Coordinates of C-alpha atoms in Angstrom, one line a residue:
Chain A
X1 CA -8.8 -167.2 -55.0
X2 CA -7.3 -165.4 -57.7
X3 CA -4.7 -163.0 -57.9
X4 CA -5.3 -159.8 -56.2
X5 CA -3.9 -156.4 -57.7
X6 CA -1.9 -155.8 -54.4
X7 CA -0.3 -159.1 -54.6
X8 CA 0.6 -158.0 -58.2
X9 CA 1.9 -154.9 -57.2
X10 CA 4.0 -156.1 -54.4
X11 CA 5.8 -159.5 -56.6
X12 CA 6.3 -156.2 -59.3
X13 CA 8.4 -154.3 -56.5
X14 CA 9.9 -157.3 -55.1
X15 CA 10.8 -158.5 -58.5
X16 CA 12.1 -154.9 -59.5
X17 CA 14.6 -155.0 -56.8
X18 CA 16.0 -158.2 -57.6
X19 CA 16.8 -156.9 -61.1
X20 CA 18.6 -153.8 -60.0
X21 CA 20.6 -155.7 -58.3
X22 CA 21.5 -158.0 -61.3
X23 CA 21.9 -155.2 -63.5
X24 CA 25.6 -154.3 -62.5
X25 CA 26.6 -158.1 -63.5
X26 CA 25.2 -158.6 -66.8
X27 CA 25.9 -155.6 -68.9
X28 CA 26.3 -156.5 -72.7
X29 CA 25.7 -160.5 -71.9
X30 CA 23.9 -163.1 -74.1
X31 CA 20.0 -163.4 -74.2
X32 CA 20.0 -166.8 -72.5
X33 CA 22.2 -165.0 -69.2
X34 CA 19.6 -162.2 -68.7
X35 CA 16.7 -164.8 -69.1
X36 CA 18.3 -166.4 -66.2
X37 CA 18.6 -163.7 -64.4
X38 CA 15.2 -162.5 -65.1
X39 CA 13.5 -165.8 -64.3
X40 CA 15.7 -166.0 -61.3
X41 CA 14.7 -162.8 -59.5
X42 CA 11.4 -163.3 -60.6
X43 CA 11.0 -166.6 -59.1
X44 CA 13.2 -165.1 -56.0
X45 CA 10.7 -162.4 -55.7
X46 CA 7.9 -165.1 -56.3
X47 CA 9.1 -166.9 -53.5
X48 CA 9.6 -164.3 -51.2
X49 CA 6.3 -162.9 -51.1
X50 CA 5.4 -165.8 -48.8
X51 CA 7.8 -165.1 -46.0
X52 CA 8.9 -168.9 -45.9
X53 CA 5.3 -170.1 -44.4
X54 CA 4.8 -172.6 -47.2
X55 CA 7.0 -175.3 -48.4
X56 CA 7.7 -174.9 -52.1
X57 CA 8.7 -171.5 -51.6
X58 CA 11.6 -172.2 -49.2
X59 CA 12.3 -175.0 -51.9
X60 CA 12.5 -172.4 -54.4
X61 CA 14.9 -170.4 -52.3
X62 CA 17.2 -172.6 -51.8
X63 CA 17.2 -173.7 -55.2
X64 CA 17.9 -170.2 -56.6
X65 CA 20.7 -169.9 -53.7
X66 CA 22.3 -172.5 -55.2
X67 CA 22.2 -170.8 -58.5
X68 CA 23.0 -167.3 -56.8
X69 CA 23.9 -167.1 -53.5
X70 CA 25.3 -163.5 -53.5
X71 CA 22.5 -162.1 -54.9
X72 CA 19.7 -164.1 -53.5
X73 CA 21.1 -162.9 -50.2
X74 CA 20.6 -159.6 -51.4
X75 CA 17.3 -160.0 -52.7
X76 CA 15.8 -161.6 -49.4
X77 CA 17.9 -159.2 -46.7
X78 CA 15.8 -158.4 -43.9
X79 CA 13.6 -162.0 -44.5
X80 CA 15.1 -164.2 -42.2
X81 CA 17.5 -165.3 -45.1
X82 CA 19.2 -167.1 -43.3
X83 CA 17.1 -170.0 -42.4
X84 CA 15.9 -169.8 -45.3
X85 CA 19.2 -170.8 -47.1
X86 CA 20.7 -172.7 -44.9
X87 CA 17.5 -174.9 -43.6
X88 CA 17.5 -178.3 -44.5
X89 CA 14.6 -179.9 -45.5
X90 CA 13.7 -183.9 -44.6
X91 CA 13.7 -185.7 -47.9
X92 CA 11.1 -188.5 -47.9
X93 CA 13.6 -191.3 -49.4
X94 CA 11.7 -193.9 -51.1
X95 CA 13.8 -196.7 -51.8
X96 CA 12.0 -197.8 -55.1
X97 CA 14.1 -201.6 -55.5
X98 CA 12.7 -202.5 -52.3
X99 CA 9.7 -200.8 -52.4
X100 CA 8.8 -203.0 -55.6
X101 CA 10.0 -205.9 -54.6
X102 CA 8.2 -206.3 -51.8
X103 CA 5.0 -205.1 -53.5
X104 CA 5.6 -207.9 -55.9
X105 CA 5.8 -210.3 -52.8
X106 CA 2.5 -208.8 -51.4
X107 CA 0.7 -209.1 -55.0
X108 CA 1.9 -213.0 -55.1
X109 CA 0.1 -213.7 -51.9
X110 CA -3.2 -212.0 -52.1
X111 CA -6.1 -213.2 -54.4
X112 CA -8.2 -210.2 -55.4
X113 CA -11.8 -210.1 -56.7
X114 CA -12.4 -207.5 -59.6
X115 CA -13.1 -205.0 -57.8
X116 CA -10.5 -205.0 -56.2
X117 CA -8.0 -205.4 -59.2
X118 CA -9.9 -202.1 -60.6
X119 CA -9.9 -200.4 -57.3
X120 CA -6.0 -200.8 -56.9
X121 CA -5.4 -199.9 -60.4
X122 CA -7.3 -196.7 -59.6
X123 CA -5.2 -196.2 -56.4
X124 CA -1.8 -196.7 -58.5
X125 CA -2.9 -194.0 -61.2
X126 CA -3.8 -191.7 -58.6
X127 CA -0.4 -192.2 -56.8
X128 CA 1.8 -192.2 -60.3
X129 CA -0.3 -188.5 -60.7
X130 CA 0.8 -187.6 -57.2
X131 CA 4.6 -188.6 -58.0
X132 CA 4.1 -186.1 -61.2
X133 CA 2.6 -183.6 -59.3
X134 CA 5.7 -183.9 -56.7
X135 CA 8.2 -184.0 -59.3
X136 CA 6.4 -180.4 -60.5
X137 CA 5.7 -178.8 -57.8
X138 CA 9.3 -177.0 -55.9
X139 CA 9.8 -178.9 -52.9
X140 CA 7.4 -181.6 -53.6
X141 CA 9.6 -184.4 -52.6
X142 CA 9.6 -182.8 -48.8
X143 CA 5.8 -182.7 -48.4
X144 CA 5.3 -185.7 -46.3
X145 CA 1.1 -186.0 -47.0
X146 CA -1.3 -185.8 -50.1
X147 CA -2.9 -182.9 -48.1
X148 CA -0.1 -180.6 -47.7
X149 CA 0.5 -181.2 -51.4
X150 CA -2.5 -180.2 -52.7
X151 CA -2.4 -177.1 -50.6
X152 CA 0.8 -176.0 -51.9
X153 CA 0.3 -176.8 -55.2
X154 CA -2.8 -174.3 -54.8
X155 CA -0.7 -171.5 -53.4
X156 CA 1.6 -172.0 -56.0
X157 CA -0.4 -171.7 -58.9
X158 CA -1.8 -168.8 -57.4
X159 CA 1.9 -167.1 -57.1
X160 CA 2.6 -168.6 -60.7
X161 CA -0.7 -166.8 -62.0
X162 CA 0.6 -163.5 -60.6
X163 CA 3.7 -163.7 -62.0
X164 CA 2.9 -164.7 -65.6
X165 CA 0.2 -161.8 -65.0
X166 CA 3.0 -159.0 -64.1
X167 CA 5.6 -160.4 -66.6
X168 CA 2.5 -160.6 -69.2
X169 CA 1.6 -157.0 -68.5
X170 CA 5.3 -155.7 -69.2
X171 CA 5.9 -157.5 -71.9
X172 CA 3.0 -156.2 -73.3
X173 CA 3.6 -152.6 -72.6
X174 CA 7.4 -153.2 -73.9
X175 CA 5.6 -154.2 -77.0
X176 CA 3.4 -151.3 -77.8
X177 CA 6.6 -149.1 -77.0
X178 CA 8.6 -150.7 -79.1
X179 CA 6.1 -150.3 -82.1
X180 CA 5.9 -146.7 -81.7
Chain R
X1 CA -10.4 -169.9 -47.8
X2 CA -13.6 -170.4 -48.7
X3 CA -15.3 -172.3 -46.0
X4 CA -19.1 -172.0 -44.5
X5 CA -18.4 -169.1 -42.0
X6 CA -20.6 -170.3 -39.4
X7 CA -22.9 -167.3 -38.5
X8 CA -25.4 -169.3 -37.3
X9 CA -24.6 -171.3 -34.6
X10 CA -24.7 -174.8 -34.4
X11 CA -27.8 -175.1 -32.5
X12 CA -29.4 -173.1 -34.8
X13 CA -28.6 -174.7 -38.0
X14 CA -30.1 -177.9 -36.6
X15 CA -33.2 -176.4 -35.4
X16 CA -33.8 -174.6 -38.8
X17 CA -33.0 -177.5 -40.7
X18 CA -35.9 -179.0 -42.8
X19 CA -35.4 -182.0 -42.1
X20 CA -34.2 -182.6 -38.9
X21 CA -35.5 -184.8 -36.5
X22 CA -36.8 -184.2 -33.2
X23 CA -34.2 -186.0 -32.1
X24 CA -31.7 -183.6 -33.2
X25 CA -33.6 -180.6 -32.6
X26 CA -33.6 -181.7 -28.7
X27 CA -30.1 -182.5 -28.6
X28 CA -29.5 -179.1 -29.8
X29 CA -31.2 -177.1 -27.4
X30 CA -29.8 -179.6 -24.3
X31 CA -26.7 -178.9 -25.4
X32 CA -27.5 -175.0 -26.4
X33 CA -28.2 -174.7 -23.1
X34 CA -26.0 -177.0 -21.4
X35 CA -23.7 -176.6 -18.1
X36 CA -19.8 -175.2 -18.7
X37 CA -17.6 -177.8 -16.6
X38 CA -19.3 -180.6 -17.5
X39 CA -16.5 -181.5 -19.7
X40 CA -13.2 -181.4 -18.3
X41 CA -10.8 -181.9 -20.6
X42 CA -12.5 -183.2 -24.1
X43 CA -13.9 -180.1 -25.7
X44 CA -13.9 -176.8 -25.5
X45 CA -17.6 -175.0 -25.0
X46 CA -18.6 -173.6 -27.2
X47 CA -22.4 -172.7 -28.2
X48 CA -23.2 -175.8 -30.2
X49 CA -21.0 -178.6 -29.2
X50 CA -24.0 -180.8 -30.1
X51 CA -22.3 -184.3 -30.5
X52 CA -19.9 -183.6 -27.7
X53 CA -22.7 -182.5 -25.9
X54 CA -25.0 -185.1 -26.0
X55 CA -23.2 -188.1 -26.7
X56 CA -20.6 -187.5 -24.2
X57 CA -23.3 -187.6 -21.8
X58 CA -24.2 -191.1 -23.4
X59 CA -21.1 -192.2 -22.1
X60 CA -20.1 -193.4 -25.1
X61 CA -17.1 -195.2 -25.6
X62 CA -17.1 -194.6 -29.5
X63 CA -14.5 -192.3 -31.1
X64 CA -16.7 -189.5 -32.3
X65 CA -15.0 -187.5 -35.5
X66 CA -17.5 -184.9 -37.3
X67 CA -16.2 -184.3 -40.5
X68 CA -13.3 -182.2 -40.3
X69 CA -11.8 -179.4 -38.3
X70 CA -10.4 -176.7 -40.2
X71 CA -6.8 -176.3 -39.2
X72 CA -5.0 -179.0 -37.6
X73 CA -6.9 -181.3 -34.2
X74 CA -5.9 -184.2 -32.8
X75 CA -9.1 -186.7 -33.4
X76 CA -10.2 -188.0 -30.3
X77 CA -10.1 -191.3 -30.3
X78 CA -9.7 -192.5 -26.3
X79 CA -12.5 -194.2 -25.2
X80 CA -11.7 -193.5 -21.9
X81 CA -11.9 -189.7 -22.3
X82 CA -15.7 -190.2 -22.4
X83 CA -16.1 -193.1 -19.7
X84 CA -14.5 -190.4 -17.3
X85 CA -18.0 -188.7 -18.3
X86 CA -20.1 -192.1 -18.0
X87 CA -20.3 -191.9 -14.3
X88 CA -22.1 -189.2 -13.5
X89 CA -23.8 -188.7 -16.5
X90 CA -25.5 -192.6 -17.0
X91 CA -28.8 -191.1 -15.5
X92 CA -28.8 -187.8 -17.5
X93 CA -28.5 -190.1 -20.7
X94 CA -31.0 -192.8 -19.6
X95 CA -33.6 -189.9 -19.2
X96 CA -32.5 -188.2 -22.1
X97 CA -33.5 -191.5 -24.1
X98 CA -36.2 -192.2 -22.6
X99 CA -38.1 -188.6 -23.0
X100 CA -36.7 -189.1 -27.1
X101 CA -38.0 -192.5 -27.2
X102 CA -41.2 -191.1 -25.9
X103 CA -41.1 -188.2 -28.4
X104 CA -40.1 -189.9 -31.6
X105 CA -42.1 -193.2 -32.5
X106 CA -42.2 -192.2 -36.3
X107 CA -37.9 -191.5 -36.5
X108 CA -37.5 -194.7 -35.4
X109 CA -34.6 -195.3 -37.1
X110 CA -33.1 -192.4 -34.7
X111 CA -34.4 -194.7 -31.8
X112 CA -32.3 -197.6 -33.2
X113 CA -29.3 -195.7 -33.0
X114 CA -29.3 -194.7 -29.4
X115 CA -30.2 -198.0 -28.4
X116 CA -27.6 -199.1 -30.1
X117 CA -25.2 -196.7 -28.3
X118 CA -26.7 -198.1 -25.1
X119 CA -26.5 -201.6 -26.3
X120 CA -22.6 -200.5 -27.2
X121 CA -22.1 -198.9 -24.1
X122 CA -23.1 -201.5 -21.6
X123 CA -21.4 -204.2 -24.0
X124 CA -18.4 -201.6 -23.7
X125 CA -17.5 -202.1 -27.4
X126 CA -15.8 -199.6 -29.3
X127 CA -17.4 -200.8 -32.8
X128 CA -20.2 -200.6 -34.2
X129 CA -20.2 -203.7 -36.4
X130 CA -22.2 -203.4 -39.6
X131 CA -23.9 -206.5 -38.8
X132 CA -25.8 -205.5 -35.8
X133 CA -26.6 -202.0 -37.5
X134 CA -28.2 -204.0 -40.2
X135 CA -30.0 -206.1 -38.2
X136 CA -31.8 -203.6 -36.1
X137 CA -32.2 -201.6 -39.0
X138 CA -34.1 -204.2 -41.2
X139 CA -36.9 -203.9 -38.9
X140 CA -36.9 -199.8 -39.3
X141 CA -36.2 -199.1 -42.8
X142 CA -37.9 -194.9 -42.9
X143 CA -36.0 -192.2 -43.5
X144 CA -32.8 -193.4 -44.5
X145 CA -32.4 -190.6 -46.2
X146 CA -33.3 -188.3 -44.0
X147 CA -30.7 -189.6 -41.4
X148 CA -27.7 -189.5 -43.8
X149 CA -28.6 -185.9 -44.8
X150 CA -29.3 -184.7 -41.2
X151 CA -25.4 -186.2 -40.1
X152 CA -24.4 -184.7 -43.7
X153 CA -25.7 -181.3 -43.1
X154 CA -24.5 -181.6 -38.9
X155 CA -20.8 -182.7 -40.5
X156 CA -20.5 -179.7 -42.8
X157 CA -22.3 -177.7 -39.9
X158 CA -20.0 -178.9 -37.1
X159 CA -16.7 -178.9 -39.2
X160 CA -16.1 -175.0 -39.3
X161 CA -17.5 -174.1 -36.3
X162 CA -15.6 -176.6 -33.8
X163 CA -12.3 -175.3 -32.3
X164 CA -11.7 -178.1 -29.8
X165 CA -8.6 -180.0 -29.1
X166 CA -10.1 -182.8 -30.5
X167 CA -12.5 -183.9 -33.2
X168 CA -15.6 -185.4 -32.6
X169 CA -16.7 -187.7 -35.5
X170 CA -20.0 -189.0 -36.1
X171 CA -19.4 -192.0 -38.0
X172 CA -22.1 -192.6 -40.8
X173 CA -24.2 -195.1 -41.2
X174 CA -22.9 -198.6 -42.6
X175 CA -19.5 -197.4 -42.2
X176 CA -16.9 -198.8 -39.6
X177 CA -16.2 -197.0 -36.7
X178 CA -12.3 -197.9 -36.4
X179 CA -10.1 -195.3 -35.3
X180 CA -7.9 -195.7 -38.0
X181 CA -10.5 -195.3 -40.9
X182 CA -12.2 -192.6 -39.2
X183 CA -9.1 -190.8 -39.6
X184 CA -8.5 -192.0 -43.2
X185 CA -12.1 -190.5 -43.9
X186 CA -11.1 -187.3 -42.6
X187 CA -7.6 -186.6 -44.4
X188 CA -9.3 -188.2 -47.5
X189 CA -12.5 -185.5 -47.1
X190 CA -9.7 -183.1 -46.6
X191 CA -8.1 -183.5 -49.8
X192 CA -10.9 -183.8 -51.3
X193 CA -12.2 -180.3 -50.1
X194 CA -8.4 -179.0 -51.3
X195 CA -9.4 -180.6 -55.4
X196 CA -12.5 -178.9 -54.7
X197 CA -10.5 -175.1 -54.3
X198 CA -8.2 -176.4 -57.1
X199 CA -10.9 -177.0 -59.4
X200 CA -12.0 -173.3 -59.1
X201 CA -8.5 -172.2 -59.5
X202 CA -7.9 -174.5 -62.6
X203 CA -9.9 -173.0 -65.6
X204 CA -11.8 -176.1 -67.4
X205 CA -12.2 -178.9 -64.6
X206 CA -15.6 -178.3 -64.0
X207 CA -16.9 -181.1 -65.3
X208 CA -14.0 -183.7 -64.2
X209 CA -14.5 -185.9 -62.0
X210 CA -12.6 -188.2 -59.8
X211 CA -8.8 -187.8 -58.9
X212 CA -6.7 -188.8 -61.2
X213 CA -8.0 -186.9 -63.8
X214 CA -7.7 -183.8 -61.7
X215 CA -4.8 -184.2 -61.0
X216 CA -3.8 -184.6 -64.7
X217 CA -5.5 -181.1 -65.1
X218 CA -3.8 -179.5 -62.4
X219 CA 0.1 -181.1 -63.5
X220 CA -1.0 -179.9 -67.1
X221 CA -2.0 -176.6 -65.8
X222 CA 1.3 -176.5 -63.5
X223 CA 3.5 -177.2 -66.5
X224 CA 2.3 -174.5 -68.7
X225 CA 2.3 -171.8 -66.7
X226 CA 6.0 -172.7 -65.6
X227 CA 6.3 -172.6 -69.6
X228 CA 4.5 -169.2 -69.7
X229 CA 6.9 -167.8 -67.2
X230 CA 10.0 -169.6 -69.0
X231 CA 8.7 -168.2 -72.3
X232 CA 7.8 -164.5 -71.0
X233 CA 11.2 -164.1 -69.2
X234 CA 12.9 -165.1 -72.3
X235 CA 11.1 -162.3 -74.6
X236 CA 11.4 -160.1 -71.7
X237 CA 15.5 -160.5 -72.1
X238 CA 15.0 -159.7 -76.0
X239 CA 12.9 -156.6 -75.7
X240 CA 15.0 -155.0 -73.3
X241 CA 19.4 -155.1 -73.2
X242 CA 19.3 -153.6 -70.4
X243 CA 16.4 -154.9 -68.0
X244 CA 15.2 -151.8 -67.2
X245 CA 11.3 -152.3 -67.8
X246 CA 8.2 -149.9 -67.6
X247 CA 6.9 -150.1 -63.8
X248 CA 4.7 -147.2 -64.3
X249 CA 2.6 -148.6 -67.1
X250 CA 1.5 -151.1 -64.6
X251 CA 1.1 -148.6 -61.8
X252 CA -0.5 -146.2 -64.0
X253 CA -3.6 -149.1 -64.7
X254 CA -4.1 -149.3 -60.9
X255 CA -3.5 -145.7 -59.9
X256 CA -4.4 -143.5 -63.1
X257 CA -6.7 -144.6 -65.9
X258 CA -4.9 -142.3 -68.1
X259 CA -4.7 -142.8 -71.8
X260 CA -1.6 -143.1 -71.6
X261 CA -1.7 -146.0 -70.3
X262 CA 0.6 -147.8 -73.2
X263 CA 3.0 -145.1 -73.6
X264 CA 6.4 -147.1 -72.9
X265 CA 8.7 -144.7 -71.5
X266 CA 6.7 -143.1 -69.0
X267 CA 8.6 -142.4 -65.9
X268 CA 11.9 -143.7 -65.2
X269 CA 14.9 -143.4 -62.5
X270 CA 17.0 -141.3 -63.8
X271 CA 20.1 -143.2 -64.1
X272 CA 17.9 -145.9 -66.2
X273 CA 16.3 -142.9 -68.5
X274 CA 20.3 -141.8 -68.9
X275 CA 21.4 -145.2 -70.1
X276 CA 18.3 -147.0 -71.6
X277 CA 18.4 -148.0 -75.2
X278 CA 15.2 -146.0 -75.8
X279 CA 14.5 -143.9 -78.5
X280 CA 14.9 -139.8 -77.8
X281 CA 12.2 -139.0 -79.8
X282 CA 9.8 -140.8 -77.9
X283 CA 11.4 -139.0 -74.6
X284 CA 11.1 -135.5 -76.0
X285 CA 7.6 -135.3 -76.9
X286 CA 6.0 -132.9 -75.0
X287 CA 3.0 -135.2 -74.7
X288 CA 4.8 -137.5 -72.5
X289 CA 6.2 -134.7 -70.9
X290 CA 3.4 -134.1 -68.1
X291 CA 1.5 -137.2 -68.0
X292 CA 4.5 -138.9 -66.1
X293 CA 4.9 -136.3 -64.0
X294 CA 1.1 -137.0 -62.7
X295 CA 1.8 -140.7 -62.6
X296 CA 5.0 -140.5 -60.8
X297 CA 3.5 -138.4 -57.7
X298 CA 0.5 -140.3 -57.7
X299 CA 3.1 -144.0 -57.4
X300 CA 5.7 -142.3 -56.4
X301 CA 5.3 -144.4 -52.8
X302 CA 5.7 -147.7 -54.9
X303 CA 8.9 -146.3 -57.1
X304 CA 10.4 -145.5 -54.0
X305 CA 12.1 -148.6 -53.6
X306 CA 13.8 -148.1 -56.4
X307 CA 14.4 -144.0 -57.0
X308 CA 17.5 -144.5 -54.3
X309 CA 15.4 -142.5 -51.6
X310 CA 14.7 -139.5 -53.6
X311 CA 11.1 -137.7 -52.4
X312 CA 8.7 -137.2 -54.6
X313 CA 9.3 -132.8 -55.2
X314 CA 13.3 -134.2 -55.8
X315 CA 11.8 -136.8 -58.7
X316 CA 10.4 -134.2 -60.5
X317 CA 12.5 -131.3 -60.6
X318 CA 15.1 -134.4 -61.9
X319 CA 13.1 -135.8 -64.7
X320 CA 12.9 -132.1 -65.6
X321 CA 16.4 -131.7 -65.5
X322 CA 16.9 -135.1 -67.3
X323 CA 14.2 -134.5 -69.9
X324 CA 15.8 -131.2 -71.0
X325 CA 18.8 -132.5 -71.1
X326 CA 17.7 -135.9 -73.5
X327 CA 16.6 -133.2 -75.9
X328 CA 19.5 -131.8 -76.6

């Protein structure tokens, strides 16, 4: 599934409104500001298109509310923003001391054949990945099984592609103007 | 997103497929044509319920999970759901073997199987052990094959098409029929479905196997486009002071194939035209002059967001107004 032109079209408007309503507070400020606030509404507007059915985009919400409460507000008014900024999300808590520890104690007691050994090497890379892919992925630390993971990592990427499509496209078009 | 949409029914599938056995092709039209209500609260009927169908009438005590349900079920995993069923449905199933057995001397391997369901089912055990398939299955050795491809094809044929409350699982052969690995086979054929959909959204994993390095792809893949975004928004703040950026360039690809696709200052609300840091010159030229006008009626439903409410005959009698007055 790739990005559509629609969903384009409506993260463009979205996005639009979200810097409209940064404009008034960051007249004549420094590069890095308005890269914030264009990467904020952006990923606001990202986020938005999804109407807080998937995880990582309430995650990103109330990331960016903490950033920008005012304004996120703003951005999201008629969405249900309030549960969206005020939910709170169960955090899986992993207690990694303990959770080693009595790995070690488990490893001490079994005897494995080779197979085994390689099979539970395998296991551990894939769940190191998973860990990375957690850490990447907004809200990854609330998704409480591999399967919900992998199917919000695949709606993000699709809501990433659009995005670096749009901004792509205006950057692009800001280009040729400004080489006229 | 991409599943087998089931056009064919179930029942069809299996009598169409190549190699299907007898066996199958009978249970398919018994249950094709099989009595609503004979089920109370297992399944719900629909036209090819084949294993529910059939094997609930073996009065089987085995959890039955057929690949996986789109969506979320609950697996079905009490054995006394389907003993409810044995009762009054022992002499349906004893004739039903006995007119396959009759039919079926070459797929013997098929035989095997539902004598092992009755063996299982007077024995009231809810495992098959791999020990007793292997034993009855030294003697009948054909079609291997053929058996693991017909409950391959009847998984993937059964997993889209099955809305019940609960999911009936074949469990293949040589594999243990545990409750709690039959679920661990479906959440791990369910994530393994989801790589599948990432690898066709990931450009360049076609050709990687396995999970870990998938994964390594997709985290790689993750990481650079948050880059691209982090990069993009960053030039994006150079390029313009005063974030006021060219919507109509991107409308104008969709709506208009103009030529003017590339012109930068196309159409813009007027307070932004009044304050931009864009050059006049470019503003003036009569060539930009009319094009926008045709762009902004054609979008002007998408700019309304953003033009404050103003209609479409108001828009352009104002970018007139503002035009003019940017010359002077």
């Amino acid at each position: 599934m790739q990005p559509t032109s629609s969903m384009n079209e409506q993260f463009l408007k979205k996005w639009q409104m979200g810097l409209q309503i940064f404009r008034p507070s960051i007249d004549n400020t420094s590069v890095s500001e308005r890269k914030r606030a264009i990467k904020l509404s952006a990923d606001v507007a990202m986020a938005s298109l999804r109407k807080g059915t998937t995880c990582w985009s309430r995650a990103l919400i109330q990331k960016a509310a903490t950033q920008d409460n005012f304004l996120v507000r703003q951005m999201l008014s008629g969405i249900k923003e309030e549960t969206l900024i005020n939910k709170k999300l169960p955090k899986i808590v992993c207690h990694r001391k303990i959770v080693r520890r009595s790995k070690k104690i488990l490893m001490r007691r079994k005897s494995k054949s080779a197979m085994e050994e390689v099979a539970a090497k395998a296991k551990k890379l894939v769940k190191r990945k998973t860990q990375g892919l957690r850490n990447i992925v907004p809200g990854g630390e609330f998704m409480s099984n591999n399967v919900l993971l992998i199917q919000e990592t695949l709606d993000y990427i699709v809501s990433l592609q659009t995005q670096v499509n749009v901004m792509r496209s205006i950057v692009d078009a800001a280009d040729a103007g400004v080489e006229r | 997103m991409m599943m087998m949409n089931g056009e064919a029914t179930e029942a069809e599938l299996f009598l169409n497929c190549a190699d299907m056995s007898v066996l199958e092709r009978q249970r398919a039209q018994l249950n094709y044509h099989h009595l609503p209500g004979f089920f109370s609260n297992s399944s719900t009927i629909n036209g090819g319920e084949i294993d529910d169908g059939f094997l609930a009438s073996a009065g089987l005590d085995l959890p039955e999970i057929y690949g996986e349900v789109h969506g979320d079920a609950r697996i079905s995993v009490s054995p006394g759901n389907i003993t409810n069923e044995s009762g009054n449905s022992k002499k349906r199933k004893f004739g039903c073997v006995d007119t396959e057995t009759k039919v079926f001397n070459e797929k013997k391997k098929m035989m095997m199987m539902d004598r092992e369901v009755e063996v299982e089912e007077e024995e009231e055990k809810s495992k098959i052990t791999e020990q007793s398939t292997k034993s009855i299955m030294k003697m009948k050795n054909k079609a291997k094959k053929e058996q693991n491809s017909c409950s391959n094809d009847s998984s993937k044929v059964t997993k889209d098409s099955q809305r019940t409350d609960y999911i009936h699982v074949r469990a293949r052969r040589g594999q243990a029929t545990d409750s709690h690995s039959i679920a661990e086979r479906a959440r791990r054929e369910k994530i393994s479905e989801r790589m599948k959909f990432l690898q066709d959204l990931v450009p360049g994993c076609e050709k990687i196997t396995g999970k870990a390095g998938m994964l390594d792809e997709i985290i790689n893949y993750v990481q650079s486009l948050q880059r691209q975004v982090e990069f993009l928004s960053m030039k994006l703040a150079t390029v313009s002071p005063r974030l006021d950026f060219n919507i109509d360039d991107i409308f104008a690809k969709e709506v208009v194939s103009a030529p003017m696709m590339n012109l930068p200052n196309s159409v813009m609300p007027p307070h932004m035209m009044v304050n931009s840091g864009y050059p006049h010159d470019m503003v003036n030229s009569g060539y930009v002059h009319f094009n926008p006008m045709q762009q902004v009626v054609t979008s002007s439903d998408p700019l309304a967001c953003f033009n404050n409410g103003q209609s479409a005959t108001m828009w352009d009698s104002d970018v007139q107004n503002l035009y003019s007055s940017l010359g002077v």
